[in-house]
Short mmCIF file of C-alpha atoms (C1' of nucleotides) in Angstrom, two decimals:
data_model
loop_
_atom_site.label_atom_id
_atom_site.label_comp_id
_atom_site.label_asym_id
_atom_site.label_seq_id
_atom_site.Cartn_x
_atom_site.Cartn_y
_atom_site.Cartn_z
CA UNK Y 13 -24.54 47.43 -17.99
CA UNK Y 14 -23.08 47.49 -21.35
CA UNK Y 15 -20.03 49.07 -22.85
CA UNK Y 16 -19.83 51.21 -25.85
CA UNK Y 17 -18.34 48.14 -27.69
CA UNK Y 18 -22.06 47.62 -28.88
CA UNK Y 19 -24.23 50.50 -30.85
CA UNK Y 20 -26.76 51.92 -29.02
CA UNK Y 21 -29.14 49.82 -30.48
CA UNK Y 22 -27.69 47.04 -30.12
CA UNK Y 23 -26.79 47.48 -26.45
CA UNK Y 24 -31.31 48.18 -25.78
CA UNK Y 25 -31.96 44.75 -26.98
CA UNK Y 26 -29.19 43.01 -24.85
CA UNK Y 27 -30.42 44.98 -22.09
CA UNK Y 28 -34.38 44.01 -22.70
CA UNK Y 29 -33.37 40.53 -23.37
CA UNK Y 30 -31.45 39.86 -20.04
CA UNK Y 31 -34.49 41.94 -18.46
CA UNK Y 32 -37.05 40.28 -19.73
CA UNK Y 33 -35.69 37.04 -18.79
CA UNK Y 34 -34.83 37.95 -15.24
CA UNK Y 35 -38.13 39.95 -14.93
CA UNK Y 36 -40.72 39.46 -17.58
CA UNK Y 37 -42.50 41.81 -19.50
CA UNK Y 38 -44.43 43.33 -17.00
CA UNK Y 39 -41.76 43.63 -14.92
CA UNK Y 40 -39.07 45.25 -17.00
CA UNK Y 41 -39.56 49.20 -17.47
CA UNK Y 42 -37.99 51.28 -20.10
CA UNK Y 43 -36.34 53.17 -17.22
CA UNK Y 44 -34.54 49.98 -16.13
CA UNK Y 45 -34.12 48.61 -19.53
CA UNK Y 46 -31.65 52.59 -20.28
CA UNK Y 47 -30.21 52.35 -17.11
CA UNK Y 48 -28.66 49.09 -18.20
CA UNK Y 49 -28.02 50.41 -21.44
CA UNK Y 50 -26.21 53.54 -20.59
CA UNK Y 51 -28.69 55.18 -22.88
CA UNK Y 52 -31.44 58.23 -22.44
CA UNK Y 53 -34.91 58.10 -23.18
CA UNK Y 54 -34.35 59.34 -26.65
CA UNK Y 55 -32.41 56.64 -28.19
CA UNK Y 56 -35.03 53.99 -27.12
CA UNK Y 57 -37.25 56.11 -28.87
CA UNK Y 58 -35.66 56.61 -31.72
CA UNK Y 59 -34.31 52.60 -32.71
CA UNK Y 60 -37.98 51.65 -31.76
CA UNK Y 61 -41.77 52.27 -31.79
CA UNK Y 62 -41.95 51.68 -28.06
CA UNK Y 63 -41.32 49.34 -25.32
CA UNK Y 64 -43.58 46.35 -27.08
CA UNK Y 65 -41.74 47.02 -30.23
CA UNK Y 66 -37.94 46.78 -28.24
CA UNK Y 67 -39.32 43.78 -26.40
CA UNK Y 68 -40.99 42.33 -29.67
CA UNK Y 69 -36.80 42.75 -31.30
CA UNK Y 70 -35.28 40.96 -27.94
CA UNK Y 71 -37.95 37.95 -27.67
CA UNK Y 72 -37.52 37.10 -30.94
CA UNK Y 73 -33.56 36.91 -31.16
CA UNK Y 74 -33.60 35.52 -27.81
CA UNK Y 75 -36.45 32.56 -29.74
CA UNK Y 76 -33.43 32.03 -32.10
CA UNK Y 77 -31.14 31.70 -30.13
CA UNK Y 78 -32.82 28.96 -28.03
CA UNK Y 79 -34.08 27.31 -31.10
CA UNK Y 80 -30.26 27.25 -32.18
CA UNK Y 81 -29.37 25.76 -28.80
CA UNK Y 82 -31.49 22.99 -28.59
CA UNK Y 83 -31.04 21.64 -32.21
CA UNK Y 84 -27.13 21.62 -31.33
CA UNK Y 85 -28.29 18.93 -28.71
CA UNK Y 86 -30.94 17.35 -30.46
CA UNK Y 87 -29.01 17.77 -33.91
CA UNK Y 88 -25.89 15.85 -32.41
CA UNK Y 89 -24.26 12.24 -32.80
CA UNK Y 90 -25.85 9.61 -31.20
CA UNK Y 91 -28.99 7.26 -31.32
CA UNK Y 92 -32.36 8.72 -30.77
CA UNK Y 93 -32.07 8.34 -27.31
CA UNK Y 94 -28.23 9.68 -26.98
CA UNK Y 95 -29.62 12.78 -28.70
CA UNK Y 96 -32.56 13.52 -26.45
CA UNK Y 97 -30.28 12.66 -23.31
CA UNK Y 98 -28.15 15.78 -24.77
CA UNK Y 99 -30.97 17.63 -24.64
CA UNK Y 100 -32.12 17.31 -21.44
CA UNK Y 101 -28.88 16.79 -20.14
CA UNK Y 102 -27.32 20.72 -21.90
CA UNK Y 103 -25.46 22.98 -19.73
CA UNK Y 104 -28.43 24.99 -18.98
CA UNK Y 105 -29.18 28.14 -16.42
CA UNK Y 106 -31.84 26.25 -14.31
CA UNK Y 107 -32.36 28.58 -11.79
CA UNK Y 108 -33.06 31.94 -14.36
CA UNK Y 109 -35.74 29.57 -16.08
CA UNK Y 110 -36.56 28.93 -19.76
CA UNK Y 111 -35.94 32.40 -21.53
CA UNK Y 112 -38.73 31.83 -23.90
CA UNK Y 113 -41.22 29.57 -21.49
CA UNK Y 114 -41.26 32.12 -18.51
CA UNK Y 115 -43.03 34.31 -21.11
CA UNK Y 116 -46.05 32.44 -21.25
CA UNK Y 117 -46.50 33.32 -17.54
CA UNK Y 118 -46.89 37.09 -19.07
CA UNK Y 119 -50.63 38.73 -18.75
CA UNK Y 120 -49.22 41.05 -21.64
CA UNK Y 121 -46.85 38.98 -23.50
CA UNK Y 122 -49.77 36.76 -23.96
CA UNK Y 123 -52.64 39.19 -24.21
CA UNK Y 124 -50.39 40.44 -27.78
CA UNK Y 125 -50.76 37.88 -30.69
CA UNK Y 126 -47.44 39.68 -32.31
CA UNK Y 127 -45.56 38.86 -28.65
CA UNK Y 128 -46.64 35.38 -28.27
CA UNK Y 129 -46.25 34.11 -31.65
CA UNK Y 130 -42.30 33.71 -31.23
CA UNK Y 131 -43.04 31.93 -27.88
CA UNK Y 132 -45.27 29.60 -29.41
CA UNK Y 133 -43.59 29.24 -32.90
CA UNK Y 134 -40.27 27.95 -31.09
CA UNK Y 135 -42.03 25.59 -28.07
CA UNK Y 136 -43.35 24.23 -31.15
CA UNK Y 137 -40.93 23.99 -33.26
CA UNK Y 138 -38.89 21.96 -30.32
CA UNK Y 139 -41.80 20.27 -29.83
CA UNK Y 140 -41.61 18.66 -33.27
CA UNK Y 141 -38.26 18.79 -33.18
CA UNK Y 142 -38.24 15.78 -30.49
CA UNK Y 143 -41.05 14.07 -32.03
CA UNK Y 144 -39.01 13.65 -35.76
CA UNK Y 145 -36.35 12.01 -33.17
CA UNK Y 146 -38.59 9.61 -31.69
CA UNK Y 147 -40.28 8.42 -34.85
CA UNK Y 148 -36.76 7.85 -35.81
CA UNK Y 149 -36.01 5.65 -32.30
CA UNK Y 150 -39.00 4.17 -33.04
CA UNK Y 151 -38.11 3.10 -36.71
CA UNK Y 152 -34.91 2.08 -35.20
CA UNK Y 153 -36.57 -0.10 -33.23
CA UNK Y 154 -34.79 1.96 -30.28
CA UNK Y 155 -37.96 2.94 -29.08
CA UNK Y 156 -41.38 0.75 -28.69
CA UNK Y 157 -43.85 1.21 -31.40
CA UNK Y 158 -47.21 2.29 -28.95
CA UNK Y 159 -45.30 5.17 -28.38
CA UNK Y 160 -46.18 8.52 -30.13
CA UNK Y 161 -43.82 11.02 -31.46
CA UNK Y 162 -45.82 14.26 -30.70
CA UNK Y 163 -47.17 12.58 -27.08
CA UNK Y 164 -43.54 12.31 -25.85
CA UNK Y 165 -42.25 15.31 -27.68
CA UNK Y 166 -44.90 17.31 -25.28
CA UNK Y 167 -44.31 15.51 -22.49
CA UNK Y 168 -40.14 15.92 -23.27
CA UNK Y 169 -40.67 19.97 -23.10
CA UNK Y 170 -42.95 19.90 -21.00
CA UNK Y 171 -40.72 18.07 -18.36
CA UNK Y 172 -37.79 20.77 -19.23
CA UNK Y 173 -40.00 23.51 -18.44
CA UNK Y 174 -41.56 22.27 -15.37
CA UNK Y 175 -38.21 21.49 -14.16
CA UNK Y 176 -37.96 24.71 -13.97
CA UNK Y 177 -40.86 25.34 -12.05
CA UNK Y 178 -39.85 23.21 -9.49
CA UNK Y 179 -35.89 24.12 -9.05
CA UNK Y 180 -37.19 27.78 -8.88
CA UNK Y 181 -39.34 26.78 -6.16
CA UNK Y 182 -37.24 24.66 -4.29
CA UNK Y 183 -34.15 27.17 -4.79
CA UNK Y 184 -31.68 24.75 -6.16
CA UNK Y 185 -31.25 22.95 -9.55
CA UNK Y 186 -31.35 19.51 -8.25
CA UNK Y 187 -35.15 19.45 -8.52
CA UNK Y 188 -34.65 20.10 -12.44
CA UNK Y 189 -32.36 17.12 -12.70
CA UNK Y 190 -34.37 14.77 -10.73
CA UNK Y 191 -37.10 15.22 -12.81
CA UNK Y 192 -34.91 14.70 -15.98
CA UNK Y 193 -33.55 11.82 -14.24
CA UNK Y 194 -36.98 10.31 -13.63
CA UNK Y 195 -38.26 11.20 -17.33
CA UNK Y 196 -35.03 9.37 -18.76
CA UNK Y 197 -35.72 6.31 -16.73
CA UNK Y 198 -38.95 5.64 -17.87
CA UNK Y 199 -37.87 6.62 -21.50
CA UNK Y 200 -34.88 4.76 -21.42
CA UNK Y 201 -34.69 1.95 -24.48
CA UNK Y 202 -35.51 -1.59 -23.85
CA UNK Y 203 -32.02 -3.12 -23.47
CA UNK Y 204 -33.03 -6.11 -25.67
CA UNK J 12 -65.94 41.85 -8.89
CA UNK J 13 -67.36 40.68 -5.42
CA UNK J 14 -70.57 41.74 -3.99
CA UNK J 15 -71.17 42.30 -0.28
CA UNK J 16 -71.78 39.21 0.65
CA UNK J 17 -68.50 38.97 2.05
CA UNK J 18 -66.81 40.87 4.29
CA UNK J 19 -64.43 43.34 3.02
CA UNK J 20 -61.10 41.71 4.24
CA UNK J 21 -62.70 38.03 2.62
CA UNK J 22 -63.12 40.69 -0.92
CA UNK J 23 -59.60 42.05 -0.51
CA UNK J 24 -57.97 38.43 -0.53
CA UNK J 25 -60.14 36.90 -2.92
CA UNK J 26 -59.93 39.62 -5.58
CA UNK J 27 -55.76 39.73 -4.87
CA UNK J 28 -56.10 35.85 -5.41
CA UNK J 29 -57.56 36.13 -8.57
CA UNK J 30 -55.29 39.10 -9.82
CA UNK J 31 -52.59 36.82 -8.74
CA UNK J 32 -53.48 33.95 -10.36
CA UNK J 33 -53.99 36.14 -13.89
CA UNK J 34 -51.82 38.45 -13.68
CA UNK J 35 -48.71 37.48 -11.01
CA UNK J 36 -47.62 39.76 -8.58
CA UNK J 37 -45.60 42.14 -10.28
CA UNK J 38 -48.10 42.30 -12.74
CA UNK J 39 -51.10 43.16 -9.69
CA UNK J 40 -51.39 46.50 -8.14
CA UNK J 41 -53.43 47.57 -5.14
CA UNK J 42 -55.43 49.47 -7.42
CA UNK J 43 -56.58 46.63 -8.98
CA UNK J 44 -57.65 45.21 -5.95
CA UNK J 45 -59.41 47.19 -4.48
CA UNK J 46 -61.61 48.23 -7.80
CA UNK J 47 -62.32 44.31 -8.15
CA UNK J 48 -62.86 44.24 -4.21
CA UNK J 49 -65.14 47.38 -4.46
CA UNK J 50 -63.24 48.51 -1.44
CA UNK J 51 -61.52 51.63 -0.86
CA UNK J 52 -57.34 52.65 -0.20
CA UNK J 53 -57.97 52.35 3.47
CA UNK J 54 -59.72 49.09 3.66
CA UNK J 55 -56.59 47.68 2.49
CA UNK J 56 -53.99 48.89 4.84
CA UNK J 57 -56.15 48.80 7.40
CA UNK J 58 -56.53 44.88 7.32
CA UNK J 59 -53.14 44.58 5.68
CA UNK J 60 -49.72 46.24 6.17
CA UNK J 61 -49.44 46.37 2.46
CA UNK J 62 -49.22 44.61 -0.66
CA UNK J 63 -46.75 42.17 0.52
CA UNK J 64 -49.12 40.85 3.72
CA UNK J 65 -52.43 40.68 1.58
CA UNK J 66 -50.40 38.63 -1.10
CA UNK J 67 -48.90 35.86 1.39
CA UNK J 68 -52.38 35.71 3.00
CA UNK J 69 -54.05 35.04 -0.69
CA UNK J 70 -51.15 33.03 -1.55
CA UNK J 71 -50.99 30.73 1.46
CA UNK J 72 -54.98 30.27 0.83
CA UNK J 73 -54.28 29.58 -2.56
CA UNK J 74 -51.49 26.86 -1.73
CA UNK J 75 -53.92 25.42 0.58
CA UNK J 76 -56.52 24.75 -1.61
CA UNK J 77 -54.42 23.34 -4.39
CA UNK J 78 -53.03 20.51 -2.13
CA UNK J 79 -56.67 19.76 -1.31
CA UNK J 80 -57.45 18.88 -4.99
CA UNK J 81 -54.64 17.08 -4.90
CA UNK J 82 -55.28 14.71 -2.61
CA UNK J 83 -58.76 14.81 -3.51
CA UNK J 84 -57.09 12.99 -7.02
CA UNK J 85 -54.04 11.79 -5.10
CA UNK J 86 -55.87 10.23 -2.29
CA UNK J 87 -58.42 8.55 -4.18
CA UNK J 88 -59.60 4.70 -4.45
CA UNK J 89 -57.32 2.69 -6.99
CA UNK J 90 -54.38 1.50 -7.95
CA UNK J 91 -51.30 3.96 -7.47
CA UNK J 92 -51.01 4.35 -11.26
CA UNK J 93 -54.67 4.93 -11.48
CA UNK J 94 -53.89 7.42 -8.70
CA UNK J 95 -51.34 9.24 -10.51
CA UNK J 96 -54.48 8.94 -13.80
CA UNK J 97 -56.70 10.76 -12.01
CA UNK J 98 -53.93 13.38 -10.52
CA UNK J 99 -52.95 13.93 -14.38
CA UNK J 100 -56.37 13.97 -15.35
CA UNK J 101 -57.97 15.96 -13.28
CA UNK J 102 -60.37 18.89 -14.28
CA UNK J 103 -57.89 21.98 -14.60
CA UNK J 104 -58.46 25.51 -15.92
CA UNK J 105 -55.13 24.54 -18.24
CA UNK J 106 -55.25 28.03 -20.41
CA UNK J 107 -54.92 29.99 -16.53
CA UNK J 108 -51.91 28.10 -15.59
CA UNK J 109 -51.20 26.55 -11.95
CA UNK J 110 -51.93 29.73 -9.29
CA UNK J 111 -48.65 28.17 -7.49
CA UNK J 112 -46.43 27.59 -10.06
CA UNK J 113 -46.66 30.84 -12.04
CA UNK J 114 -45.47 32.52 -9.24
CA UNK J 115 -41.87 31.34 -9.65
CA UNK J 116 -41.71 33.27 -12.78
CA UNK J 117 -42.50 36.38 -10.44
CA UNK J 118 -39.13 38.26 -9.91
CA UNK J 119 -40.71 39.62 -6.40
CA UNK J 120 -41.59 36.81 -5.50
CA UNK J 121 -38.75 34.75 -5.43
CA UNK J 122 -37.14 37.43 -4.01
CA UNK J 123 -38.83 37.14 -1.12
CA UNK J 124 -38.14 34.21 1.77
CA UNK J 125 -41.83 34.73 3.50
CA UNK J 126 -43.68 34.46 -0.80
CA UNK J 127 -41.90 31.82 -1.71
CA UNK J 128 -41.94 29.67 1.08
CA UNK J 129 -45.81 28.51 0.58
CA UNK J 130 -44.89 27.59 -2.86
CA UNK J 131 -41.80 25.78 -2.32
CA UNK J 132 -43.91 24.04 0.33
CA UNK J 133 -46.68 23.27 -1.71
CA UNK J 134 -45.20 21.59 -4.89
CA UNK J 135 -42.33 19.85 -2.22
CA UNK J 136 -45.48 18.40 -0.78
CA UNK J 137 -46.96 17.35 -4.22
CA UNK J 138 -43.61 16.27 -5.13
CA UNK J 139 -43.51 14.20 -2.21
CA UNK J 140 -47.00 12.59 -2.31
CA UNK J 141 -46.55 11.30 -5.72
CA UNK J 142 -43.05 9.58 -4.73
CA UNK J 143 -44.62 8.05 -1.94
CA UNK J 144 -47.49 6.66 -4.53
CA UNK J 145 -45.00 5.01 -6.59
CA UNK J 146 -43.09 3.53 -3.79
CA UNK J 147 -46.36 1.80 -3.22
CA UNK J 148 -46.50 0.70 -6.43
CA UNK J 149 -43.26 -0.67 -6.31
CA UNK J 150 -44.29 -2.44 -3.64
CA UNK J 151 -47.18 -4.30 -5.06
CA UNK J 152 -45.36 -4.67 -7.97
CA UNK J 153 -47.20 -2.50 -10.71
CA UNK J 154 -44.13 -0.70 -10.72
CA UNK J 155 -40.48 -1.69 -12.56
CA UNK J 156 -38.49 -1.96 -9.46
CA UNK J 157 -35.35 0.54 -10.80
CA UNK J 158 -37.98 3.28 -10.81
CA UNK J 159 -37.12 6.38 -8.25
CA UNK J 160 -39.92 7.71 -6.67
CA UNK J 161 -38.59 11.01 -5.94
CA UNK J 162 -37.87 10.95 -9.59
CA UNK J 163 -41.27 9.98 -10.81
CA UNK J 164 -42.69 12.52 -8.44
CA UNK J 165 -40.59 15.12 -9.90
CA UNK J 166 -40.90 14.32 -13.62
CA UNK J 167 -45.26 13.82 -12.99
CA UNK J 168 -45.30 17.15 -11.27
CA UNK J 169 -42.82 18.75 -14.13
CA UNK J 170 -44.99 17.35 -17.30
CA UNK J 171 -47.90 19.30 -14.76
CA UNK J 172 -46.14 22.45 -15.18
CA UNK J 173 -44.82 22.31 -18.50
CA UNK J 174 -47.73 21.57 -19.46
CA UNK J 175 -49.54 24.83 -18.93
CA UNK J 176 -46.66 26.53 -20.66
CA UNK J 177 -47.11 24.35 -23.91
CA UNK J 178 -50.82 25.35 -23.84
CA UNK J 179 -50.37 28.65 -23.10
CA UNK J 180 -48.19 29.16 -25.65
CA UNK J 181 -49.92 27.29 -27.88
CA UNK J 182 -53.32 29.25 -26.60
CA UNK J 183 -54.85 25.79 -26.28
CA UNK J 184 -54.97 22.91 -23.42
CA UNK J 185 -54.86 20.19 -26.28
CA UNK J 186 -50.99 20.53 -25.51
CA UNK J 187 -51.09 19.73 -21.91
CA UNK J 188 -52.77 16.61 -22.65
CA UNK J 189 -50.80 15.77 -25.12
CA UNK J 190 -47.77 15.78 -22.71
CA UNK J 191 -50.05 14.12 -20.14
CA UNK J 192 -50.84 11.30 -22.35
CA UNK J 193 -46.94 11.01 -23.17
CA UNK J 194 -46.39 10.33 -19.82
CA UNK J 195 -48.66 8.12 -18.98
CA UNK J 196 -47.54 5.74 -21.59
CA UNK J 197 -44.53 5.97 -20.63
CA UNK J 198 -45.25 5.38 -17.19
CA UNK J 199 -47.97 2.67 -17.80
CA UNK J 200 -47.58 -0.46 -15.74
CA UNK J 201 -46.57 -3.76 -17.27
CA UNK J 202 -49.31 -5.55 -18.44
CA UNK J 203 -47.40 -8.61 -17.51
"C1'" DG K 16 -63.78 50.04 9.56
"C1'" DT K 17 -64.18 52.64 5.66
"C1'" DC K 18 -63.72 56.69 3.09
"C1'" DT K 19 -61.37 60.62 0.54
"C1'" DA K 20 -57.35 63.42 0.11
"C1'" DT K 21 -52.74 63.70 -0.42
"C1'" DA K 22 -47.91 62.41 -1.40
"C1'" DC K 23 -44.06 61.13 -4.21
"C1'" DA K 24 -41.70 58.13 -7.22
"C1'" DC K 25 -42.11 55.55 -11.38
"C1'" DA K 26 -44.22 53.91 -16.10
"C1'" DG K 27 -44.48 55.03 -20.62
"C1'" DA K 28 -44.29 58.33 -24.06
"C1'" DT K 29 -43.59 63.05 -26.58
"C1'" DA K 30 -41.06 67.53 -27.80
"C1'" DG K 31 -37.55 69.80 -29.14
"C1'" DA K 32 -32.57 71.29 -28.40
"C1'" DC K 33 -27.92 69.90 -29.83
"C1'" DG L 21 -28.70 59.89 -33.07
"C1'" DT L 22 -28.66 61.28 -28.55
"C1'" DC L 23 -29.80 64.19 -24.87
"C1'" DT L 24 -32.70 66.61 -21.36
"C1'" DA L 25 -37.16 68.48 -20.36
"C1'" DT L 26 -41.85 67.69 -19.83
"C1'" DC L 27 -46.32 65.31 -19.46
"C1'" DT L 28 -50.18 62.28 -17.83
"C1'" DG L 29 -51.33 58.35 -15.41
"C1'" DT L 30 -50.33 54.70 -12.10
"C1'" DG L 31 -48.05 52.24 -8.01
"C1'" DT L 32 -47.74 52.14 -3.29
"C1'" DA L 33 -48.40 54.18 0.91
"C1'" DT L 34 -49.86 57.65 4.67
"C1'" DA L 35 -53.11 61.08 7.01
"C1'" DG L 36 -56.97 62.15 8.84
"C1'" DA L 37 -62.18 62.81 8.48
"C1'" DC L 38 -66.52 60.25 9.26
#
DNA sequence: GTCTATACACAGATAGAC
DNA sequence: GTCTATCTGTGTATAGAC
């Protein structure tokens, strides 16, 4: 729960954003989101329309913030390679899951075009971001020419986020790094 | 909604399967079931001891199933990467996401030993069954000998995952085969 | 076995006092 | 701005009639 060091405002969005990524939409309640906050059911009321408007706020700062995250990876020194190694390789929270991917799991999140288009406008965005890098690799001569940007962008993400699948399952991280491990190897640049 | 040509407990688990798979747990109330099960409050607990016992009987059906098409791709005639093709490949419902793997998003869930378990199980054993197909193609050589299979498995069974969460973010299953198909180069045998 | 009735806490939102 | 009522429906479960 959150100190008065934030406004009330401010301290309903922290509160919906760690909720929503411990619990998802459907499982996060205004009730638990004001508990958290050290707020009444006026306040919430007041800063916002309603609980898809509060949740609408903390998705899409929480979208920014990932989006910030990865390109300070991806953004970094290095080759092509070095730089998506960073990626996959960032201090990350494996067992909570993706903050932004465990939303597409969401019957509602999903079912409202205004809640999934931060989801989908930052997957996307990474998505491309990767892609850029391995045209680049592959300009470089780092990376072999059959290979396509947008195929390995996908399959990049798509490894991150099934990672966490599988660590959740399994209980432990390790899963997530084994897959990473096994992605890297077969991505790994032709030592000429 | 189910008609009576099941039995009432077979209506019960079915329906809770299918809430599960669209909705999640946290997201499915008894409710629910029982208007999709046309079945009344005390059909339920009188099969069930609540919620919690339908769900792990729906869920361990649903686990069951999924590890038979599996195999049925898994298992198949051809070479182990051709294997691993037609695992990738296979027809999938992408836009509903894996029944098994959503369910580590699920706060409840994960919370409990006796939900989880079946899913851990399941995608352990998926996990497993790929590593064991590259091993064999190790083996015969189709396969670059510094190649993990654990790894493999785990990266294969992560681009799986992820990929439902690039499509349903996306709102379309080009995504998931677009990660597929990154993978697959990636992963494609020497053509020595 | 299946039904309806009942119970009580919670979800989500509104009203109006301070 | 924030608070405490208050409200209607739902979530989950039990009781007891048929």
């Amino acid at each position: 729960m959150y100190t008065a060091l934030m406004s009330t405002s401010e301290r309903l969005i922290e509160s919906t954003r760690e909720l929503l990524w411990e619990r998802g939409y459907v499982g996060t309640s205004p009730k638990a989101i004001l508990e958290r906050a050290g707020a009444g059911q006026g306040s919430m009321y007041h800063h916002f329309k309603g609980k898809p408007d509060l949740a609408l706020t903390a998705i899409r700062r929480t979208a920014e913030e990932l989006r910030a995250a990865a390109e300070r990876a991806l953004g970094g020194p290095g080759t092509p390679y070095e730089r998506i190694v960073a990626y996959l390789r960032r201090e990350r929270a494996v067992l909570r899951g993706c903050p932004i991917g465990r939303l597409t799991m969401d019957p509602d999140v999903m079912a409202n075009d205004e809640l999934r288009a931060p989801v989908d406008e930052t997957l996307t965005w990474i998505r491309d971001r990767i892609a850029g890098i391995v045209e680049e690799g592959k300009a470089q001569g780092q990376f072999a020419p059959e290979l396509d940007g947008g195929e390995i962008g996908a399959a990049v993400l798509a490894t991150v986020q099934g990672g966490y699948v599988l660590a959740r399952a399994a209980g432990s991280p390790a899963a997530f790094d084994t897959a990473v491990s096994g992605l890297l190897t077969l991505l790994a640049p032709r030592t000429a």
